[in-house]
Coordinates of C-alpha atoms in Angstrom, one line a residue:
X131 CA 42.7 31.3 -1.6
X132 CA 45.2 28.5 -2.1
X133 CA 46.1 28.6 1.7
X134 CA 42.6 27.6 2.7
X135 CA 42.1 24.0 3.9
X136 CA 38.8 22.5 3.0
X137 CA 37.2 19.3 1.6
X138 CA 36.4 19.3 -2.1
X139 CA 33.1 17.3 -2.1
X140 CA 32.2 18.6 -5.5
X141 CA 34.8 16.3 -7.1
X142 CA 32.2 13.5 -6.9
X143 CA 29.5 15.6 -8.6
X144 CA 31.2 17.0 -11.7
X145 CA 29.5 14.8 -14.3
X146 CA 26.4 12.7 -14.7
X147 CA 28.5 9.5 -14.9
X148 CA 30.4 10.5 -11.7
X149 CA 27.2 11.2 -9.8
X150 CA 25.8 7.8 -11.0
X151 CA 29.0 6.1 -9.9
X152 CA 28.7 7.2 -6.3
X153 CA 24.9 7.2 -6.0
X154 CA 23.9 5.6 -2.7
X155 CA 20.2 4.9 -3.2
X156 CA 18.6 3.2 -6.2
X157 CA 15.0 3.0 -7.1
X158 CA 14.1 -0.2 -9.1
X159 CA 11.0 -1.5 -10.7
X160 CA 11.2 -4.6 -8.5
X161 CA 10.7 -2.3 -5.5
X162 CA 7.2 -1.2 -6.6
X163 CA 3.8 -2.6 -5.6
X164 CA 0.9 -1.3 -7.7
X165 CA -2.6 -1.0 -6.2
X166 CA -5.6 -2.0 -8.4
X167 CA -9.3 -1.4 -7.7
X168 CA -11.6 -4.1 -9.0
X169 CA -15.4 -3.8 -9.6
X170 CA -18.1 -6.5 -9.8
X171 CA -19.9 -4.9 -12.8
X172 CA -19.0 -6.0 -16.3
X173 CA -17.4 -3.9 -19.0
X174 CA -16.2 -1.2 -16.7
X175 CA -13.1 1.0 -16.7
X176 CA -13.9 4.0 -14.6
X177 CA -11.3 6.7 -13.8
X178 CA -11.3 7.8 -10.2
X179 CA -12.0 11.6 -10.4
X180 CA -9.7 12.5 -7.5
X181 CA -6.9 10.2 -8.8
X182 CA -6.0 11.0 -12.4
X183 CA -4.7 8.0 -14.2
X184 CA -6.1 5.5 -11.7
X185 CA -9.1 3.4 -12.7
X186 CA -11.6 0.9 -11.3
X187 CA -11.7 -2.2 -13.5
X188 CA -14.2 -5.0 -13.8
X189 CA -12.7 -8.4 -14.0
X190 CA -13.6 -8.8 -17.7
X191 CA -11.4 -5.8 -18.5
X192 CA -8.7 -6.4 -15.8
X193 CA -6.5 -7.9 -18.5
X194 CA -6.0 -4.3 -20.0
X195 CA -4.4 -3.2 -16.7
X196 CA -2.5 -6.4 -16.1
X197 CA -1.0 -6.6 -19.6
X198 CA 0.5 -3.2 -19.1
X199 CA 1.7 -4.1 -15.6
X200 CA 3.6 -7.1 -17.0
X201 CA 5.0 -5.2 -20.0
X202 CA 6.4 -2.6 -17.6
X203 CA 8.1 -5.2 -15.4
X204 CA 6.1 -4.6 -12.3
X205 CA 6.0 -7.8 -10.4
X206 CA 3.5 -7.1 -7.6
X207 CA 0.0 -5.8 -7.3
X208 CA -2.2 -4.9 -4.3
X209 CA -5.9 -5.7 -4.8
X210 CA -8.8 -3.7 -3.4
X211 CA -12.4 -4.8 -4.0
X212 CA -15.4 -2.6 -4.7
X213 CA -18.4 -4.9 -4.1
X214 CA -22.0 -4.4 -5.1
X215 CA -23.4 -5.7 -1.8
X216 CA -22.4 -4.2 1.6
X217 CA -23.7 -5.1 5.0
X218 CA -23.0 -4.4 8.7
X219 CA -20.4 -7.3 9.0
X220 CA -18.8 -7.0 5.5
X221 CA -19.7 -10.5 4.5
X222 CA -18.5 -10.1 0.9
X223 CA -14.9 -9.7 2.2
X224 CA -14.9 -13.4 3.2
X225 CA -17.1 -14.7 0.5
X226 CA -15.2 -17.3 -1.5
X227 CA -16.8 -15.8 -4.7
X228 CA -16.2 -12.2 -3.6
X229 CA -14.6 -9.7 -5.9
X230 CA -11.1 -9.9 -4.5
X231 CA -11.2 -13.7 -4.6
X232 CA -12.4 -13.6 -8.3
X233 CA -9.7 -11.1 -9.3
X234 CA -7.0 -13.1 -7.5
X235 CA -8.0 -16.2 -9.4
X236 CA -8.1 -14.4 -12.7
X237 CA -4.6 -12.9 -12.2
X238 CA -3.0 -16.2 -10.9
X239 CA -4.5 -18.1 -13.9
X240 CA -3.5 -15.6 -16.5
X241 CA -0.4 -14.0 -15.0
X242 CA 1.0 -16.7 -12.7
X243 CA 4.3 -14.9 -12.0
X244 CA 2.7 -11.8 -10.6
X245 CA 2.7 -11.5 -6.8
X246 CA -0.9 -10.8 -5.6
X247 CA -1.1 -9.0 -2.4
X248 CA -4.7 -9.1 -1.0
X249 CA -5.9 -6.2 1.1
X250 CA -7.5 -7.8 4.2
X251 CA -10.0 -5.5 5.7
X252 CA -13.8 -5.0 6.1
X253 CA -14.2 -1.2 5.4
X254 CA -14.8 -1.7 1.7
X255 CA -17.5 -4.2 2.4
X256 CA -19.4 -2.8 5.4
X257 CA -22.4 -0.5 4.9
X258 CA -21.0 1.8 7.7
X259 CA -17.5 2.1 6.2
X260 CA -15.6 1.0 9.3
X261 CA -13.0 -1.7 9.5
X262 CA -14.8 -4.0 11.9
X263 CA -18.0 -4.9 13.7
X264 CA -19.9 -2.0 15.2
X265 CA -21.5 -1.9 18.6
X266 CA -22.9 1.5 19.8
X267 CA -21.0 3.3 17.1
X268 CA -17.7 1.7 18.3
X269 CA -15.6 -0.8 16.5
X270 CA -15.5 -4.0 18.5
X271 CA -11.9 -5.2 18.3
X272 CA -12.3 -8.9 19.4
X273 CA -15.5 -9.6 17.6
X274 CA -13.9 -8.3 14.3
X275 CA -10.9 -10.6 14.5
X276 CA -12.7 -13.8 13.4
X277 CA -14.1 -12.1 10.4
X278 CA -10.7 -10.9 9.4
X279 CA -9.3 -14.4 9.8
X280 CA -12.1 -15.7 7.5
X281 CA -11.2 -13.0 5.0
X282 CA -7.5 -13.9 5.0
X283 CA -8.1 -17.6 4.6
X284 CA -10.6 -17.0 1.8
X285 CA -8.1 -14.8 0.0
X286 CA -5.3 -17.4 0.5
X287 CA -7.6 -20.2 -0.9
X288 CA -8.2 -18.0 -4.0
X289 CA -4.4 -17.9 -4.6
X290 CA -3.2 -14.7 -2.9
X291 CA 0.6 -14.8 -2.4
X292 CA 0.6 -12.3 0.5
X293 CA -2.1 -11.3 3.0
X294 CA -2.0 -7.6 3.9
X295 CA -4.3 -6.8 6.8
X296 CA -5.0 -3.0 7.0
X297 CA -7.6 -2.8 9.8
X298 CA -5.3 -1.9 12.8
X299 CA -7.2 -4.1 15.2
X300 CA -5.2 -5.2 18.2
X301 CA -4.1 -8.8 17.8
X302 CA -4.9 -8.9 14.1
X303 CA -1.6 -10.3 13.1
X304 CA -1.6 -13.2 15.6
X305 CA -5.2 -14.0 14.8
X306 CA -4.6 -14.1 11.0
X307 CA -1.3 -16.0 11.4
X308 CA -2.9 -18.7 13.5
X309 CA -5.9 -18.9 11.1
X310 CA -3.7 -19.2 8.0
X311 CA -1.6 -21.9 9.7
X312 CA -4.6 -23.9 10.8
X313 CA -6.0 -23.7 7.3
X314 CA -2.8 -25.1 5.8
X315 CA -1.4 -21.8 4.5
X316 CA 1.6 -21.6 6.8
X317 CA 3.8 -20.5 3.9
X318 CA 1.7 -17.4 3.0
X319 CA 3.3 -14.3 4.5
X320 CA 1.6 -11.5 6.3
X321 CA 2.4 -8.0 5.2
X322 CA 1.0 -6.0 8.1
X323 CA -0.2 -2.4 8.0
X324 CA 1.7 -2.2 11.3
X325 CA 1.8 1.6 11.5
X326 CA -1.2 3.2 9.9
X327 CA -1.9 6.7 10.9
X328 CA -5.4 8.4 11.0
X329 CA -4.2 10.6 8.2
X330 CA -5.9 13.2 6.1
X331 CA -4.1 11.9 3.0
X332 CA -6.5 9.0 2.4
X333 CA -9.4 11.0 0.9
X334 CA -8.9 10.0 -2.8
X335 CA -8.6 6.3 -1.9
X336 CA -11.9 6.4 -0.1
X337 CA -13.4 7.8 -3.3
X338 CA -11.9 4.9 -5.3
X339 CA -12.8 2.1 -2.8
X340 CA -16.1 3.6 -1.6
X341 CA -15.0 3.2 2.0
X342 CA -15.7 6.5 3.6
X343 CA -17.0 6.0 7.1
X344 CA -20.7 6.8 7.4
X345 CA -20.3 8.2 10.9
X346 CA -17.4 9.3 13.1
X347 CA -13.8 8.6 12.1
X348 CA -11.1 6.0 12.5
X349 CA -9.1 7.6 15.2
X350 CA -9.9 5.0 17.8
X351 CA -8.0 2.3 15.9
X352 CA -5.7 4.2 13.5
X353 CA -2.8 6.1 15.0
X354 CA -2.4 9.7 16.1
X355 CA -0.1 11.5 13.6
X356 CA 1.7 13.1 16.5
X357 CA 3.0 9.8 17.9
X358 CA 6.4 8.3 17.3
X359 CA 7.0 5.9 20.2
X360 CA 3.6 4.3 19.7
X361 CA 4.6 3.4 16.2
X362 CA 7.5 1.3 17.6
X363 CA 5.2 -0.4 20.0
X364 CA 2.8 -1.3 17.2
X365 CA 5.6 -2.6 15.0
X366 CA 7.1 -4.6 17.8
X367 CA 3.8 -6.3 18.6
X368 CA 3.3 -7.3 15.0
X369 CA 6.8 -8.7 14.6
X370 CA 6.3 -10.7 17.8
X371 CA 2.9 -12.0 16.4
X372 CA 4.4 -13.2 13.2
X373 CA 4.4 -10.3 10.7
X374 CA 6.7 -11.0 7.7
X375 CA 6.6 -7.4 6.4
X376 CA 5.9 -4.0 8.1
X377 CA 4.0 -1.3 6.3
X378 CA 4.3 2.4 7.3
X379 CA 1.3 4.4 6.0
X380 CA 1.4 7.2 4.8
X381 CA 5.0 7.4 3.7
X382 CA 5.9 10.9 2.6
X383 CA 5.2 12.7 5.9
X384 CA 6.4 9.8 8.1
X385 CA 9.9 9.1 6.8
X386 CA 11.2 9.5 10.3
X387 CA 9.1 6.5 11.2
X388 CA 10.3 4.5 8.2
X389 CA 13.9 5.0 9.3
X390 CA 13.3 4.1 12.9
X391 CA 11.4 0.9 11.9
X392 CA 14.2 0.0 9.4
X393 CA 16.9 0.5 12.1
X394 CA 15.1 -1.6 14.7
X395 CA 13.4 -4.5 12.9
X396 CA 15.0 -7.1 10.7
X397 CA 12.0 -7.7 8.3
X398 CA 11.2 -6.0 5.0
X399 CA 9.8 -2.5 5.5
X400 CA 7.1 -1.2 3.1
X401 CA 6.4 2.5 2.6
X402 CA 2.8 3.2 1.3
X403 CA 2.9 6.3 -0.9
X404 CA -0.8 7.0 -0.4
X405 CA -3.6 8.4 -2.6
X406 CA -3.4 12.0 -1.2
X407 CA 0.3 12.1 -1.9
X408 CA -0.2 10.8 -5.4
X409 CA -3.1 13.2 -6.2
X410 CA -1.4 16.3 -5.0
X411 CA 1.5 15.8 -7.3
X412 CA -0.9 14.9 -10.2
X413 CA -2.9 18.1 -9.6
X414 CA 0.2 20.3 -9.5
X415 CA 1.6 18.7 -12.6
X416 CA -1.6 19.2 -14.5
X417 CA -1.3 22.9 -13.7
X418 CA 2.3 22.9 -14.9
X419 CA 3.5 24.0 -11.5
X420 CA 6.0 21.2 -11.1
X421 CA 8.0 18.6 -13.1
X422 CA 6.0 15.5 -12.3
X423 CA 8.7 13.0 -13.2
X424 CA 11.4 14.7 -11.2
X425 CA 9.1 15.2 -8.2
X426 CA 7.9 11.6 -8.1
X427 CA 11.3 10.1 -8.5
X428 CA 12.8 12.3 -5.8
X429 CA 9.9 11.5 -3.5
X430 CA 10.1 7.7 -4.0
X431 CA 13.9 7.8 -3.7
X432 CA 13.6 9.6 -0.4
X433 CA 11.4 6.6 0.8
X434 CA 14.1 4.2 -0.2
X435 CA 16.8 6.4 1.4
X436 CA 14.8 6.4 4.6
X437 CA 15.0 2.6 4.7
X438 CA 12.0 1.3 2.8
X439 CA 12.7 -2.0 0.9
X440 CA 9.4 -1.8 -1.0
X441 CA 7.0 1.0 -2.0
X442 CA 3.3 0.7 -2.6
X443 CA 2.5 3.5 -5.0
X444 CA -0.2 4.5 -7.5
X445 CA 2.6 6.0 -9.6
X446 CA 4.2 2.6 -10.2
X447 CA 3.4 2.5 -13.9
X448 CA 4.7 6.0 -14.5
X449 CA 7.8 5.2 -12.4
X450 CA 8.5 2.0 -14.3
X451 CA 8.3 3.9 -17.6
X452 CA 10.7 6.5 -16.4
X453 CA 13.2 3.9 -15.0
X454 CA 13.1 2.1 -18.4
X455 CA 13.9 5.4 -20.1

């Protein structure tokens, strides 16, 4: 066999330290953004049945979650509100005393170094569960934009560090950017859900946020999972309109999109490891079918390898613990 000529790639794999020395992709706690669901009721910590380990917190108990977040070194959280009152125009979303606004003020007062990312949408606040104003069972794009601007400005006034509009309305980035600038928040960045597919992976989130549409679906404003070129058009529009970050959602089944966005655009790319991706792994782990730690770390590393700079993930606390180990 000594006459054969071939490369010996295994030389760089023959010990743990050697593999660590040449490792190309690294997952860090600083890469993680942890989503939190906040309730208006008092004294509440309610586990989401379809998302083991994820809870809805009332503000008077939010310190329990935030203390752990800080202890684990997680630096950024993404807030979703679960309001008591819903109406056809989602007015609680832009109420200065709304649940997200209250939670933001609480975090910034008690944990000032934490980056608060505010989800900017109407679906959690509308009685129909859609992301905008409805006319004849259709979401009116242009009539929804002013309400989204009001929401973004209200969240910025409460202290949000980043505005993250997730509604997928055409023109939402330029409308929000202009609204923030006119309100004196020109230094608040916009983390756009630039590429958000009409995915079947969102079910557990809708349980947690109470945002399941009461009729129809969101396919007229979220993207067709079959489309790749459309994703580039969406991202290009958002960059031109002033987006500071680009989110690709979901992440796991759209890594090709993450890579193309990373290659084309010179802004931070965020992969959203969504609720269905999280819950599938949790369910399999609870049945002892998989090694949860290894699966999650491999999955999130693949997102970094594909080009994501940041990852929104419900597994952030678990991952932080494993990285510290």
